[in-house]
C-alpha positions as a printed NumPy array, in Angstrom:
array([[  5.676, -21.682, -22.384],
       [  8.866, -23.367, -21.19 ],
       [ 11.95 , -22.202, -23.081],
       [ 14.286, -24.519, -24.996],
       [ 17.135, -24.289, -22.48 ],
       [ 14.887, -24.829, -19.498],
       [ 13.132, -27.701, -21.265],
       [ 16.406, -29.426, -22.15 ],
       [ 17.731, -29.044, -18.589],
       [ 14.563, -30.523, -17.109],
       [ 14.622, -33.528, -19.46 ],
       [ 18.05 , -34.519, -18.124],
       [ 17.472, -33.519, -14.493],
       [ 14.226, -35.497, -14.21 ],
       [ 15.602, -38.367, -16.349],
       [ 12.536, -38.134, -18.579],
       [ 14.46 , -39.479, -21.599],
       [ 14.861, -42.855, -19.89 ],
       [ 11.359, -42.914, -18.43 ],
       [  9.511, -41.95 , -21.595],
       [  9.341, -44.112, -24.667],
       [ 11.053, -42.029, -27.332],
       [ 10.392, -42.926, -30.973],
       [ 11.938, -41.856, -34.258],
       [  8.821, -39.921, -35.189],
       [  9.181, -36.214, -34.313],
       [  5.432, -35.592, -34.194],
       [  4.887, -38.515, -31.828],
       [  7.625, -37.163, -29.55 ],
       [  6.038, -33.722, -29.578],
       [  2.687, -35.187, -28.586],
       [  4.39 , -37.254, -25.887],
       [  6.1  , -34.194, -24.419],
       [  2.881, -32.179, -24.459],
       [  1.109, -34.969, -22.607],
       [  3.858, -35.92 , -20.157],
       [  5.676, -32.695, -19.211],
       [  3.651, -31.287, -16.292],
       [  4.579, -27.631, -16.746],
       [  5.161, -27.31 , -20.478],
       [  2.699, -24.439, -20.337],
       [  2.431, -22.361, -17.193],
       [ -0.208, -19.915, -16.042],
       [  0.213, -17.603, -13.102],
       [ -2.577, -15.916, -11.187],
       [ -1.149, -12.824,  -9.501],
       [ -2.906, -11.332,  -6.489],
       [ -2.175,  -8.409,  -4.189],
       [ -1.496, -10.168,  -0.878],
       [ -0.054, -13.441,   0.393],
       [ -3.241, -14.52 ,   2.159],
       [ -5.125, -14.18 ,  -1.131],
       [ -3.183, -17.125,  -2.556],
       [ -4.98 , -19.654,  -0.362],
       [ -8.334, -17.941,  -0.861],
       [ -8.031, -18.1  ,  -4.661],
       [ -6.748, -21.693,  -4.557],
       [ -9.711, -22.877,  -2.467],
       [-12.112, -20.909,  -4.647],
       [-10.765, -22.611,  -7.792],
       [-11.026, -25.996,  -6.097],
       [-14.651, -25.41 ,  -5.102],
       [-15.526, -24.014,  -8.527],
       [-13.996, -27.041, -10.268],
       [-15.957, -29.474,  -8.105],
       [-19.258, -27.765,  -8.829],
       [-18.703, -27.251, -12.546],
       [-18.099, -30.316, -14.678],
       [-15.486, -29.384, -17.284],
       [-15.507, -31.715, -20.275],
       [-12.19 , -30.71 , -21.833],
       [-10.125, -29.726, -18.785],
       [ -8.929, -31.908, -15.917],
       [ -7.446, -30.298, -12.82 ],
       [ -5.399, -31.987, -10.109],
       [ -5.26 , -30.31 ,  -6.694],
       [ -3.323, -33.125,  -4.995],
       [  0.172, -32.23 ,  -6.118],
       [  3.125, -31.294,  -3.915],
       [  2.546, -27.86 ,  -2.389],
       [  5.955, -27.559,  -0.736],
       [  8.957, -26.08 ,  -2.515],
       [ 12.584, -27.092,  -2.006],
       [ 13.152, -23.887,  -0.056],
       [ 10.572, -25.059,   2.495],
       [  7.91 , -22.508,   1.563],
       [  4.41 , -23.387,   0.526],
       [  3.232, -22.662,  -2.972],
       [ -0.347, -22.838,  -4.154],
       [ -0.354, -24.568,  -7.523],
       [ -2.29 , -27.186,  -9.455],
       [ -1.692, -29.224, -12.571],
       [ -4.056, -29.695, -15.449],
       [ -4.665, -31.476, -18.712],
       [ -6.449, -30.057, -21.742],
       [ -8.29 , -32.555, -23.979],
       [ -6.066, -35.339, -22.66 ],
       [ -3.246, -34.019, -24.842],
       [ -1.576, -30.952, -23.315],
       [ -0.306, -30.554, -19.739],
       [ -0.252, -27.233, -17.972],
       [  0.351, -25.841, -14.507],
       [ -1.304, -22.962, -12.651],
       [  0.524, -21.078,  -9.895],
       [ -1.076, -18.568,  -7.569],
       [  1.293, -15.964,  -6.172],
       [  1.058, -12.559,  -4.584],
       [  3.041,  -9.698,  -6.108],
       [  5.755,  -9.839,  -3.432],
       [  5.904, -13.638,  -3.456],
       [  6.275, -13.62 ,  -7.22 ],
       [  9.058, -11.022,  -7.118],
       [ 10.972, -12.889,  -4.428],
       [ 10.418, -16.225,  -6.185],
       [ 11.897, -15.01 ,  -9.462],
       [ 15.052, -13.779,  -7.745],
       [ 15.401, -16.906,  -5.603],
       [ 14.74 , -19.173,  -8.584],
       [ 17.491, -17.656, -10.719],
       [ 20.143, -17.009,  -8.059],
       [ 19.715, -20.102,  -5.885],
       [ 17.595, -22.794,  -7.506],
       [ 18.93 , -22.461, -11.053],
       [ 22.351, -20.955, -10.446],
       [ 24.489, -22.263, -13.314],
       [ 27.861, -21.693, -11.685],
       [ 29.375, -23.134,  -8.527],
       [ 29.114, -20.588,  -5.751],
       [ 31.122, -21.03 ,  -2.565],
       [ 28.89 , -18.463,  -0.849],
       [ 25.63 , -20.217,  -1.696],
       [ 24.813, -20.889,   1.965],
       [ 25.25 , -17.232,   2.826],
       [ 23.097, -16.215,  -0.134],
       [ 20.378, -18.627,   0.946],
       [ 20.363, -17.113,   4.427],
       [ 20.146, -13.587,   3.013],
       [ 17.385, -14.608,   0.615],
       [ 15.46 , -16.211,   3.458],
       [ 15.819, -13.043,   5.515],
       [ 14.431, -11.011,   2.635],
       [ 11.517, -13.434,   2.414],
       [ 10.636, -12.772,   6.05 ],
       [ 10.894,  -9.007,   5.549],
       [  8.616,  -9.164,   2.509],
       [  6.047, -11.208,   4.412],
       [  6.043,  -8.651,   7.223],
       [  5.689,  -5.824,   4.697],
       [  2.847,  -7.694,   3.037],
       [  0.968,  -7.883,   6.339],
       [  1.457,  -4.157,   6.951],
       [  0.214,  -3.291,   3.461],
       [ -2.786,  -5.537,   3.977],
       [ -3.703,  -3.769,   7.206],
       [ -3.444,  -0.399,   5.427],
       [ -5.494,  -1.708,   2.514],
       [ -8.28 ,  -2.799,   4.856],
       [ -8.483,   0.591,   6.528],
       [-11.405,   2.657,   5.359],
       [-10.516,   6.259,   4.65 ],
       [-12.744,   9.063,   3.544],
       [-11.364,  11.078,   0.645],
       [-10.724,  14.087,   2.878],
       [ -8.836,  12.023,   5.475],
       [ -6.709,  10.376,   2.803],
       [ -5.93 ,  13.753,   1.245],
       [ -4.842,  15.173,   4.596],
       [ -2.679,  12.14 ,   5.339],
       [ -0.933,  12.389,   1.956],
       [ -0.463,  16.14 ,   2.342],
       [  1.164,  15.585,   5.722],
       [  3.506,  12.91 ,   4.361],
       [  4.596,  15.075,   1.44 ],
       [  5.178,  18.256,   3.481],
       [  6.295,  17.189,   6.942],
       [ 10.03 ,  17.412,   6.222],
       [  9.736,  21.036,   5.075],
       [  7.674,  21.97 ,   8.15 ],
       [ 10.043,  20.047,  10.424],
       [ 13.001,  22.025,   9.09 ],
       [ 11.141,  25.267,   9.727],
       [  9.644,  24.435,  13.128],
       [ 12.729,  22.583,  14.418],
       [ 10.574,  19.825,  15.891],
       [  9.073,  16.567,  14.702],
       [  6.071,  16.961,  17.006],
       [  3.856,  18.263,  14.243],
       [  0.556,  16.437,  14.703],
       [ -1.216,  19.207,  16.629],
       [ -0.126,  21.869,  14.135],
       [ -1.384,  19.898,  11.138],
       [ -4.618,  19.146,  12.995],
       [ -5.024,  22.865,  13.672],
       [ -4.417,  23.65 ,  10.004],
       [ -6.921,  21.028,   8.808],
       [ -9.514,  22.189,  11.378],
       [ -9.193,  25.792,  10.278],
       [ -8.911,  25.75 ,   6.503],
       [-11.951,  23.738,   5.432],
       [-13.364,  25.495,   2.381],
       [-13.698,  23.507,  -0.826],
       [-11.053,  25.702,  -2.483],
       [ -8.682,  24.996,   0.424],
       [ -9.067,  21.265,  -0.141],
       [ -8.73 ,  21.677,  -3.898],
       [ -5.368,  23.443,  -3.748],
       [ -4.186,  20.826,  -1.25 ],
       [ -5.301,  18.096,  -3.654],
       [ -3.431,  19.748,  -6.513],
       [ -0.246,  19.943,  -4.441],
       [ -0.442,  16.256,  -3.496],
       [ -1.021,  15.257,  -7.127],
       [  1.965,  17.264,  -8.409],
       [  4.114,  16.016,  -5.55 ],
       [  3.335,  12.358,  -6.217],
       [  4.145,  12.881,  -9.897],
       [  7.346,  14.685,  -8.856],
       [  6.322,  17.748, -10.856],
       [  6.792,  21.388,  -9.922],
       [  3.801,  22.92 ,  -8.147],
       [  2.773,  26.564,  -8.634],
       [  1.531,  28.049,  -5.392],
       [ -1.891,  29.676,  -5.358],
       [ -1.922,  33.44 ,  -5.385],
       [ -3.901,  35.135,  -2.609],
       [ -5.628,  38.513,  -2.566],
       [ -4.363,  40.722,   0.248],
       [ -5.571,  44.07 ,  -1.066],
       [ -8.822,  45.843,  -0.264],
       [ -8.286,  45.478,   3.469],
       [-10.777,  47.112,   5.817],
       [-10.345,  48.241,   9.402],
       [-12.003,  45.092,  10.769],
       [ -9.317,  42.907,   9.195],
       [ -6.498,  45.123,  10.469],
       [ -7.929,  45.233,  14.003],
       [ -8.422,  41.456,  14.118],
       [ -4.849,  40.906,  12.9  ],
       [ -3.523,  43.041,  15.769],
       [ -5.495,  41.042,  18.325],
       [ -4.472,  37.664,  16.891],
       [ -0.832,  38.702,  16.925],
       [ -1.125,  39.965,  20.477],
       [ -3.228,  37.196,  22.03 ],
       [ -1.97 ,  34.005,  20.346],
       [  1.408,  32.362,  20.727],
       [  3.641,  33.307,  17.839],
       [  5.107,  29.805,  17.538],
       [  1.691,  28.227,  16.94 ],
       [  0.836,  30.845,  14.345],
       [  4.195,  30.444,  12.617],
       [  3.68 ,  26.684,  12.332],
       [  0.412,  27.391,  10.511],
       [  2.297,  29.875,   8.331],
       [  4.976,  27.302,   7.44 ],
       [  2.308,  24.833,   6.319],
       [  0.387,  27.485,   4.39 ],
       [  3.379,  28.856,   2.489],
       [  3.857,  25.457,   0.844],
       [  0.691,  25.888,  -1.208],
       [ -0.08 ,  29.624,  -0.996],
       [  1.887,  32.541,  -2.41 ],
       [  2.653,  33.916,   1.056],
       [  6.322,  34.401,   1.947],
       [  6.121,  36.638,   4.998],
       [  4.641,  35.915,   8.422],
       [  2.939,  39.339,   8.531],
       [  1.272,  38.615,   5.196],
       [  0.03 ,  35.305,   6.569],
       [ -1.525,  37.044,   9.59 ],
       [ -3.309,  39.396,   7.203],
       [ -4.54 ,  36.46 ,   5.128],
       [ -5.674,  34.615,   8.252],
       [ -7.597,  37.625,   9.58 ],
       [ -9.32 ,  38.201,   6.26 ],
       [-10.129,  34.492,   5.985],
       [-11.666,  34.401,   9.474],
       [-13.864,  37.433,   8.915],
       [-15.064,  36.118,   5.568],
       [-15.836,  32.724,   7.031],
       [-17.613,  34.249,  10.018],
       [-20.064,  35.953,   7.709],
       [-19.561,  39.266,   9.455],
       [-20.84 ,  42.072,   7.238],
       [-21.848,  39.624,   4.492],
       [-25.29 ,  39.992,   2.989],
       [-25.286,  36.971,   0.713],
       [-24.458,  33.914,   2.815],
       [-24.346,  31.686,  -0.279],
       [-20.967,  33.159,  -1.208],
       [-19.335,  30.96 ,   1.434],
       [-19.609,  27.346,   0.425],
       [-18.2  ,  24.286,   2.139],
       [-17.986,  23.53 ,   5.838],
       [-18.448,  26.61 ,   8.03 ],
       [-15.535,  27.264,  10.319],
       [-17.686,  29.137,  12.816],
       [-21.119,  28.793,  14.307],
       [-23.169,  31.84 ,  13.319],
       [-25.3  ,  31.64 ,  16.475],
       [-22.281,  32.689,  18.464],
       [-22.162,  36.023,  16.679],
       [-25.843,  36.692,  17.227],
       [-25.349,  36.305,  20.973],
       [-22.228,  38.491,  21.19 ],
       [-21.751,  42.182,  20.45 ],
       [-18.019,  41.707,  20.26 ],
       [-17.619,  39.835,  16.996],
       [-13.839,  39.933,  17.269],
       [-13.91 ,  38.196,  20.635],
       [-16.256,  35.58 ,  19.237],
       [-13.883,  34.96 ,  16.349],
       [-10.918,  34.665,  18.715],
       [-12.769,  32.261,  21.024],
       [-13.637,  29.99 ,  18.122],
       [-10.169,  30.346,  16.612],
       [ -8.744,  29.146,  19.898],
       [-11.064,  26.153,  19.797],
       [ -9.75 ,  25.302,  16.339],
       [ -5.996,  25.837,  16.787],
       [ -5.325,  26.509,  20.481],
       [ -2.435,  28.635,  21.689],
       [ -4.281,  31.648,  23.09 ],
       [ -2.164,  33.276,  25.78 ],
       [ -4.996,  33.943,  28.21 ],
       [ -6.204,  30.316,  28.324]])
C-alpha cells in the first residue's frame, strides 16, 4: 500500500489534482483515488534470477488469456521501460472496477538494486551536485549484479551428486589452511587423492559434519582415532609407505586429514593410514560385512598376489600417486 508521503508527492508530480474531478465528499474522493491511482496497491513477485522475470510475465499473460476472470482485469500493455533505461516486467490491474493495483516481477538482485536506486537517485529529496557520478556508479553496480546473476544461474543449473557437492564445499572451507601448510595453491591433485582414498561412509560423515559446522561458523570437534592395538602388519606397511612414497604427497594428505581427525603428528598419520589400508583391504578379516561403503581396493588383486603389502602399495599409488619407483 502506498504511504501517505509517497501518495501526496505523486498527486502533485503527476498533476492528478487538476486532472481528477475532486468533490467535497471524502468518501467519493477515496473511491476516486482507489479507481484512478494505478499503483495504490502494489504486489511484487520475487524470483531467483533475472531471466525468470520474463518467463513469469509471459506465463501470467498466457494464464490470463485462457482463464476468464470475472472480478479482475489485467493490462499487459503498459510502459515496460523505466526512467533509468532498464526494462521492468509489470502489469496493472483493476479489482471489481473499483480498486487499482500493480504487479511487478523482479529477481532478488534486481529488487535489491532497484530499492537502492529508487531511494538514492529517483526519489532523492535533496539537491545533489554529484548525482551524475552516483548514477554512473549505480549503473556500474547494475552491470556487476547482472553478471553475478548469470554466474549464479549457471551454478544453479549444474547437477551435483551429494558426494560431489560435499567434497566441493569441504575443499572451499579448508583450502586456505592446507595452502598455508603446503605452501602452494596447486592443491587439486592432493584433494583428489584424499577423496579417492578415504571413501567409507564414516569418512564422508565426519566431512559432512565439518562442513555443516563451518558454514554455521561454529567450532568443530575433530574425530578421535584409534591408534592402539597395532600389529606387525601395520608397522611393516607403515615403514614401506614412508620409504617408497614421496613425503610431500603424504604430508599434503596429512594436512587435510588433521582438519577433521585428532591427528597432530605426521608419524601418527602414517600409522592411521597403514591401519586404514589394511582394514579396507580385508587382509586377515573373516567377516567382510564389517567394512561398509565403497571398497578402496579390489579383492581379486590380493587373491592373485602372495605379497599383500605390494598389492596394497600398487593400489595406493593408483589412488594417490607419488610412489618413488614409478
